[in-house]
Short mmCIF file of C-alpha atoms in Angstrom, two decimals:
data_model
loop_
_atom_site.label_atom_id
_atom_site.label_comp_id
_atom_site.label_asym_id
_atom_site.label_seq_id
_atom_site.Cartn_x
_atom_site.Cartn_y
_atom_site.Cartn_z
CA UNK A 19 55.40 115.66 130.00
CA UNK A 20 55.43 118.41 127.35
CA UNK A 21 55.17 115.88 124.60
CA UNK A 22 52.49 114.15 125.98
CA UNK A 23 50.39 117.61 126.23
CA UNK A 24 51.27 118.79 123.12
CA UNK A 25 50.20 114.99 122.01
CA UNK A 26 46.81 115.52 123.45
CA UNK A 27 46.27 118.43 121.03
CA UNK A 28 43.48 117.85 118.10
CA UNK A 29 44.51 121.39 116.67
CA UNK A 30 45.70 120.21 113.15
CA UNK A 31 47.10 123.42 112.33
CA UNK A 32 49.27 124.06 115.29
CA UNK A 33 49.51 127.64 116.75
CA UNK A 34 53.47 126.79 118.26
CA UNK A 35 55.64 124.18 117.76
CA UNK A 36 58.04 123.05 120.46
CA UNK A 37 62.18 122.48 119.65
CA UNK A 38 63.60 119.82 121.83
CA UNK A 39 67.06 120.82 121.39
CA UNK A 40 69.52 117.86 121.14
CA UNK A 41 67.53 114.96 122.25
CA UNK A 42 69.16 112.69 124.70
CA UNK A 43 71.42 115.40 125.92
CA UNK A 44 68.83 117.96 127.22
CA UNK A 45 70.78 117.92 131.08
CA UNK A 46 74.17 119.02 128.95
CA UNK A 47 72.38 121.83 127.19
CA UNK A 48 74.27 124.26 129.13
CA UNK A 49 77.46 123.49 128.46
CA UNK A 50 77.23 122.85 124.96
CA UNK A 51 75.88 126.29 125.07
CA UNK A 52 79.40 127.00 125.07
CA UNK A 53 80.82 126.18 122.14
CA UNK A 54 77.71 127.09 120.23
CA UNK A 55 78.14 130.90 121.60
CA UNK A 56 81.72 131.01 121.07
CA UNK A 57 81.36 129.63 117.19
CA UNK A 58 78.28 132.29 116.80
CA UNK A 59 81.03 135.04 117.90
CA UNK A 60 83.55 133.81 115.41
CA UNK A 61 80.95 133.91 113.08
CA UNK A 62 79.28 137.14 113.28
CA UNK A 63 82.91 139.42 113.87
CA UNK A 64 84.89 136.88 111.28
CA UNK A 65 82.31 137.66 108.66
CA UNK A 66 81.59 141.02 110.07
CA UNK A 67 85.47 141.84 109.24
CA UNK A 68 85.97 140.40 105.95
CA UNK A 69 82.88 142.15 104.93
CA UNK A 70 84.39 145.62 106.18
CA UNK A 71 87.53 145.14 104.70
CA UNK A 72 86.35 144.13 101.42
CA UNK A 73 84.41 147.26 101.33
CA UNK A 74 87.53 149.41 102.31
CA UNK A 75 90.40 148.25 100.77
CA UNK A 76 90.52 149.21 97.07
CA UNK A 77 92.35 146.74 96.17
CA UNK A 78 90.50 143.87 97.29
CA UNK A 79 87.21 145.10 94.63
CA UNK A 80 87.85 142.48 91.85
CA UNK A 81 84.90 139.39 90.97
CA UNK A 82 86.98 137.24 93.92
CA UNK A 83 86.25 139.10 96.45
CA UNK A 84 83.06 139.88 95.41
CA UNK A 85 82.17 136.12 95.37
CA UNK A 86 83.78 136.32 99.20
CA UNK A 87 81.36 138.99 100.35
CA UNK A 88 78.38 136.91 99.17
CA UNK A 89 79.77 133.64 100.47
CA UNK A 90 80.21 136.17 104.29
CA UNK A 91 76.76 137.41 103.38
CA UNK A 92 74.80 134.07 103.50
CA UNK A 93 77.26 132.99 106.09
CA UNK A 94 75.96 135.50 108.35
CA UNK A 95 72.48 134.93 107.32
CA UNK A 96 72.70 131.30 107.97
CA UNK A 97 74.27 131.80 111.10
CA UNK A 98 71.48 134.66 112.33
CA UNK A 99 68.69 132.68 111.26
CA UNK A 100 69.31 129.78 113.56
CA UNK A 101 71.84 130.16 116.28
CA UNK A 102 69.91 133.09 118.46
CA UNK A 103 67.14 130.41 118.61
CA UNK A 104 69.12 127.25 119.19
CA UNK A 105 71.12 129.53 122.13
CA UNK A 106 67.52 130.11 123.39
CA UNK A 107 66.89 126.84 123.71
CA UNK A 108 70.47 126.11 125.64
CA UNK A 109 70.07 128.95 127.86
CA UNK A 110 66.38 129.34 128.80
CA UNK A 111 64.64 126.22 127.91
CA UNK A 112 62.77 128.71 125.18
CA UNK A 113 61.22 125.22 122.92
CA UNK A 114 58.15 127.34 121.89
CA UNK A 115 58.08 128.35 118.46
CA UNK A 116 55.34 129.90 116.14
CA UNK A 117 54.20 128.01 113.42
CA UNK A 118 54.89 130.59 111.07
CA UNK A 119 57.80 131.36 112.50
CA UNK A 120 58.83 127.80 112.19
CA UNK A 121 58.14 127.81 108.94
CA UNK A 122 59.95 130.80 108.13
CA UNK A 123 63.17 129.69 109.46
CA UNK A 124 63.40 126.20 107.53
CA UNK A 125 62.80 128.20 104.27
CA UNK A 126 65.40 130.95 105.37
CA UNK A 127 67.81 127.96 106.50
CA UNK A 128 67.52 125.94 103.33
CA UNK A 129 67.72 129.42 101.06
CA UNK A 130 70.67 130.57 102.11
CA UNK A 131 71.70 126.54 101.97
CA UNK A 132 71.43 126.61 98.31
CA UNK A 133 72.57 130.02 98.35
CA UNK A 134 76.28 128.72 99.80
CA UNK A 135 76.70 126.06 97.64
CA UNK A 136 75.97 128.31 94.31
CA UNK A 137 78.39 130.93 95.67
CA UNK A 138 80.98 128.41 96.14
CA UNK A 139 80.21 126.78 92.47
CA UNK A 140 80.62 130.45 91.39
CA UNK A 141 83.81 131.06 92.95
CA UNK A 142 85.43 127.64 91.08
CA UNK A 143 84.38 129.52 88.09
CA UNK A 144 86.45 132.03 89.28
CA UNK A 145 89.55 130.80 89.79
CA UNK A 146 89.01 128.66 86.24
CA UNK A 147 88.98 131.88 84.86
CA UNK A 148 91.93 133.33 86.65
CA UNK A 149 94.24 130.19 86.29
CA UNK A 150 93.55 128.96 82.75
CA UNK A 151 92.40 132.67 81.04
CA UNK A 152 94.54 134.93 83.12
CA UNK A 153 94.54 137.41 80.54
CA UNK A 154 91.18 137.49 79.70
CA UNK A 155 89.86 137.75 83.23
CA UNK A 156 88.92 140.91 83.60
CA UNK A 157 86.91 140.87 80.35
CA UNK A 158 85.16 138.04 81.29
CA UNK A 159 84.38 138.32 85.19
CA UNK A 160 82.79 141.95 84.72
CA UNK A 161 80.87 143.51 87.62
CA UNK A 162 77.78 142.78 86.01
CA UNK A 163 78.38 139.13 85.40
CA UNK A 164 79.51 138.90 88.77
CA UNK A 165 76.05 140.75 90.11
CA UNK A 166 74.05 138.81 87.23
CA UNK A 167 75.53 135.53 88.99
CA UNK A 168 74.63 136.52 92.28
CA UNK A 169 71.14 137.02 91.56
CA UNK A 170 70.48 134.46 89.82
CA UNK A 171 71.79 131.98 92.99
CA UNK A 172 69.29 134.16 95.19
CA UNK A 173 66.33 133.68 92.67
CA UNK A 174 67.23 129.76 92.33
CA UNK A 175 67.44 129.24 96.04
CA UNK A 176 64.08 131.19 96.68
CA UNK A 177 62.39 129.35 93.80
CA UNK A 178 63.49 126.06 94.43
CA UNK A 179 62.63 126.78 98.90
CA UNK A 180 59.14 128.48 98.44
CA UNK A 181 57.23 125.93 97.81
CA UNK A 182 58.38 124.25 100.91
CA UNK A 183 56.43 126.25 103.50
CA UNK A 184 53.63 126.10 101.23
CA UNK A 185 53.47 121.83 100.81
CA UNK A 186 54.02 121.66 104.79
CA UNK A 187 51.28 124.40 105.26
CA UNK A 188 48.90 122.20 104.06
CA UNK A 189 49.37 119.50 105.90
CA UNK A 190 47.42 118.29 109.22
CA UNK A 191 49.10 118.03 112.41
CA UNK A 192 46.99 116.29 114.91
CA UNK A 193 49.47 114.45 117.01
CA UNK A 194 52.89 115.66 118.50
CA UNK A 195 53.66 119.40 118.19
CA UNK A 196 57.24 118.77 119.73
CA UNK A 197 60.04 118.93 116.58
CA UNK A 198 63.37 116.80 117.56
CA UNK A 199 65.98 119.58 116.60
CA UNK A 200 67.47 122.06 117.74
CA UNK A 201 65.49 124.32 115.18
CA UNK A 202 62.84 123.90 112.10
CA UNK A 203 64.82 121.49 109.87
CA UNK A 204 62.00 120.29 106.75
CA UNK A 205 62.30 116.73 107.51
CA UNK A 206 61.92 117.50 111.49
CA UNK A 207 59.00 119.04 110.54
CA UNK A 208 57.63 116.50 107.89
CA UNK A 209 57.84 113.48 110.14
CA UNK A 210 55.16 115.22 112.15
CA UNK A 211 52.71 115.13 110.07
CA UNK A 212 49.67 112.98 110.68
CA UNK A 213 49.06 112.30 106.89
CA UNK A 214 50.34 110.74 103.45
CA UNK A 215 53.89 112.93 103.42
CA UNK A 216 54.97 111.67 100.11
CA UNK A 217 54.89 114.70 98.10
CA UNK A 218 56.92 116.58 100.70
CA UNK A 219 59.50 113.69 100.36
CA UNK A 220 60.14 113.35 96.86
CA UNK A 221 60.46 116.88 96.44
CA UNK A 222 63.00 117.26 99.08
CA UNK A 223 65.03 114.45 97.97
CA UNK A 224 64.65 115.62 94.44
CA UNK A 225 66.09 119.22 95.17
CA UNK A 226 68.64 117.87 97.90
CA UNK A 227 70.57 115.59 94.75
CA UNK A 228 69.40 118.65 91.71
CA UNK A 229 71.23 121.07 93.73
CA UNK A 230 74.05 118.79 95.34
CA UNK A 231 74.68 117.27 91.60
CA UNK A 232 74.37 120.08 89.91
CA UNK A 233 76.75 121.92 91.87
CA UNK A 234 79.50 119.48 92.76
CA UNK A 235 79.52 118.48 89.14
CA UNK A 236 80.13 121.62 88.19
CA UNK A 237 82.51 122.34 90.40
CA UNK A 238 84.57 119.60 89.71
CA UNK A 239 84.03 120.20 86.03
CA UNK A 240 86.13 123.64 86.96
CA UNK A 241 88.60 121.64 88.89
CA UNK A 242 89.25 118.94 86.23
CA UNK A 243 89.98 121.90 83.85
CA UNK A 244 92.00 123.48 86.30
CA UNK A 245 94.05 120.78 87.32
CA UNK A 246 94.96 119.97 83.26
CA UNK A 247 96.07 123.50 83.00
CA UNK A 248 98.35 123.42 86.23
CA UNK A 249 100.32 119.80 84.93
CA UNK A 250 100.97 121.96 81.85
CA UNK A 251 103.06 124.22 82.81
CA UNK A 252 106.65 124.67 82.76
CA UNK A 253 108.39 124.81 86.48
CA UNK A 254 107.11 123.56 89.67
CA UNK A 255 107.16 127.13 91.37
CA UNK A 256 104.11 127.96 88.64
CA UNK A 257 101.98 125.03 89.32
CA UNK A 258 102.53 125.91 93.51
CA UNK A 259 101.26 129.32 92.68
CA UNK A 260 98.43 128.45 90.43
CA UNK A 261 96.99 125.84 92.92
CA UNK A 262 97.83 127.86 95.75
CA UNK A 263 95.58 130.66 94.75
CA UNK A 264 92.88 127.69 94.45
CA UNK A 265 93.70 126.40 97.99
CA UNK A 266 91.57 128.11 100.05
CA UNK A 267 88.13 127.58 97.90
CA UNK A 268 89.67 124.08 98.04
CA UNK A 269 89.69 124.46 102.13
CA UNK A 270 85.31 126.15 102.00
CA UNK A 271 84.40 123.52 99.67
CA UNK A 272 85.75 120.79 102.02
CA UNK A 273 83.82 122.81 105.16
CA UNK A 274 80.34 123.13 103.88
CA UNK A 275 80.19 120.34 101.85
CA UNK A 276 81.91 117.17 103.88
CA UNK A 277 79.10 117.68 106.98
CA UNK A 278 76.36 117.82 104.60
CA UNK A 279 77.11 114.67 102.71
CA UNK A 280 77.89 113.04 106.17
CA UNK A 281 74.90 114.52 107.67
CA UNK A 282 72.78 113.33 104.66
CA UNK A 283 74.54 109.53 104.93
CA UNK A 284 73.40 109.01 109.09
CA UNK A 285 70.06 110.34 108.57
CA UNK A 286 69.59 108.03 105.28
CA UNK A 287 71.37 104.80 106.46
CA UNK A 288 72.38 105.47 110.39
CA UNK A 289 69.47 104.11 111.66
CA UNK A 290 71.32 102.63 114.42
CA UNK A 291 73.08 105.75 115.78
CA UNK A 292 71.69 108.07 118.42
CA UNK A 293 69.62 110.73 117.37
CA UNK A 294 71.86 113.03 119.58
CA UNK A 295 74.29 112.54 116.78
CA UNK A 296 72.18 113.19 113.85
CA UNK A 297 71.60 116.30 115.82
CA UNK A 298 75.41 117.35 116.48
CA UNK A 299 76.24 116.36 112.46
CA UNK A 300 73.75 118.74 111.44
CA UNK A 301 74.51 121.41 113.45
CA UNK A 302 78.17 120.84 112.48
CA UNK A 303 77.32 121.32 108.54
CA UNK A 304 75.59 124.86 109.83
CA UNK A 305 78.00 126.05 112.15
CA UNK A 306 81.40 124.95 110.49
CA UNK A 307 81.20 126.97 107.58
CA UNK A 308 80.94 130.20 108.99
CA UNK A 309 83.30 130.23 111.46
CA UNK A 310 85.92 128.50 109.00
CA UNK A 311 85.40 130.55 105.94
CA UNK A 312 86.73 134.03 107.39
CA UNK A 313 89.56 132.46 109.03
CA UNK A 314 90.73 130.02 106.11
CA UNK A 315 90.81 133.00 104.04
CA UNK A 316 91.68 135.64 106.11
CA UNK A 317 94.81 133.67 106.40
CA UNK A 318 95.41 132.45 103.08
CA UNK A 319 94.97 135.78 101.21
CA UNK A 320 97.95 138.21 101.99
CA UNK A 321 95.59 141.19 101.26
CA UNK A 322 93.10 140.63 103.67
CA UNK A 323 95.66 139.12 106.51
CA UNK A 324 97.71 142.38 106.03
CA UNK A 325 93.99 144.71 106.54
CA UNK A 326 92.45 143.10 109.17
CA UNK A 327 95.84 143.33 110.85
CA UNK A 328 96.08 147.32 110.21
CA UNK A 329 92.46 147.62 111.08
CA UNK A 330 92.58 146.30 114.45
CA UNK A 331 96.41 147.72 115.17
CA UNK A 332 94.73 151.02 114.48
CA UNK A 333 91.73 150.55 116.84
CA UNK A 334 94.16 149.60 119.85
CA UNK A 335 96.23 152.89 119.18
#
C-alpha cells in the first residue's frame, strides 16, 4: 500500500524517500533488531575503547597505532551514519527519509567506505616498513607522514563521493519513492530513477574497481615484499614473529574486504537469489568490520589487551 501511494506521486524531486528495510523479511524485523543492536554496541564501546586507550597509554603513540585510531575513527563513523536509522526502521517502522538526508547518508556511507580501505592500504605500508626497514622506521613513518597520509585518504574519499549526490540530484523521480534497503545505498537509489541512469552507472562502477584495484594491489604489493623478506631470514622463531606482528591487519583486511567483494559478486551475477540476501550481505560488509576490528586487535596486541584490562579492573574497584 505505501508503494503504491508513493507510486502515484508526479513530484520528480521527491520531498522523502521511504526505506523498506530487508525486503521479504519485514514480519522478522524485530528480531533481527537484535543482533543489529547488539553489533552497534560492540561497535560503538569496542572502538570507543581502543580510541581511549590509544590516547592514554604512552606507549601505544607510534604511526601503528595511529593508523588504528583512524581505522576506529571511520569505523565509528560508518557505524553512526547508518545503524541508528536501520534500528529505526526495525523498531518503529520509521521508512521515511528526507531526500537530502538520503542523500547525505549514501555520500557519508561511501566516504568513510573509501576512507577504510585507504587506512587499511596505509597500515600494510606500515608493517612493510616495520618488517623489512626495522631500523629505519621511525625515520620514515614520522608524525607528519602519518597525518599527511591520513588526509590525503579523507580528501580522496570526499573527492571521489561528492559528485555522487550531485549526479543523483539531478535526476527525475516520478515513479516509486520507496528505496529497497535498509538505508540510502547509491545503486538503491539509482534504480529509482525514471530516466537514462547511465552516467550514474559508469561512474560508480568506475570508482568501485579505481578504488578496489588500486588498493588491493597495493596492498598486496606490500605483502609480496613482505612475505620475500620473512622466507629470508634465518630461524623459524623470526619469521613467526615478523608475520605475527602482520596477523592481525591480515585478520581487518579479510573483514572489510571478503563481504564487499561477495556483496559486489550477488548484486552483479546473483540474479537468482532473494533480494533479502543481497540485503543481509551488504549489511554484513558494514557491520562486520567494526565490531571485528577492536576485538581482533585488542586481542592480538599485548599492549592494548594489557590497558583495556587495567582500565576496566580500575573502574570496578
Amino acid at each position: 500500500a505505501l508503494q503504491g501511494n508513493v507510486s502515484a506521486s508526479s513530484n520528480t524531486t521527491p520531498g522523502m524517500f521511504f526505506l523498506t528495510g530487508i525486503p521479504g523479511l519485514e514480519a522478522m524485523h524485530r528480531w533481527i533488531s537484535i543482533p543489529f543492536s547488539a553489533a552497534f554496541a560492540v561497535a560503538l564501546l569496542g572502538n570507543s575503547t581502543l580510541l581511549y586507550v590509544i590516547r592514554t597509554e604512552p606507549s601505544l603513540h607510534k604511526p601503528m597505532f595511529y593508523f588504528l585510531s583512524m581505522l576506529a575513527v571511520t569505523d565509528l563513523a560508518l557505524s553512526l551514519t547508518t545503524l541508528p536509522k536501520m534500528l529505526g526502521v526495525f523498531w518503529f517502522e520509521a521508512r521515511a527519509i528526507p531526500f537530502a538526508a538520503c542523500l547525505a547518508q549514501m555520500f557519508f556511507l561511501h566516504t568513510f567506505s573509501i576512507v577504510e580501505s585507504a587506512v587499511l592500504l596505509a597500515m600494510a605500508f606500515d608493517r612493510y616498513v616495520a618488517v623489512c626497514h626495522p631500523l629505519r622506521y621511525g625515520s620514515i613513518l614520522s608524525g607528519s607522514l602519518v597525518l599527511a597520509i591520513g588526509l590525503v585518504a579523507l580528501l580522496r574519499a570526499v573527492g571521489l563521493m561528492l559528485p555522487l549526490p550531485l549526479l543523483l540530484r539531478r535526476l527525475p523521480y516520478c515513479g516509486s519513492h520507496v528505496v529497497a534497503h535498509c538505508y540510502c545505498e547509491h545503486m538503491a537509489v539509482v534504480k529509482l530513477a525514471c530516466t537514462d541512469t547511465t552516467v550514474n552507472n559508469v561512474y560508480g562502477i568506475l570508482v568501485t574497481f579505481f578504488i578496489g584495484g588500486f588498493d588491493i594491489l597495493g596492498i598486496g604489493h606490500s605483502y609480496v615484499r613482505i612475505l620475500r623478506t620473512v622466507f629470508s631470514l634465518a630461524t623459524r622463531e623470526e619469521k613467526m614473529k615478523a608475520l605475527g606482528t602482520c596477523l592481525d591487519h591480515i585478520c581487518a583486511i579479510l573483514v572489510f574486504y571478503t563481504p564487499a567483494i561477495l556483496s559486489s559478486v550477488i548484486h552483479r551475477f546473483g540474479h537468482h537469489i532473494a533480494p533479502h540476501v543481497h540485503i543481509l550481505m551488504a549489511n554484513l560488509y558494514l557491520l562486520l568490520p567494526p565490531v571485528m576490528n577492536p576485538i581482533v586487535y585488542g586481542m592480538k596486541t599485548k599492549q592494548i589487551r594489557e590497558r583495556v584490562r587495567l582500565v576496566f579492573t580500575r573502574k570496578r574497584f
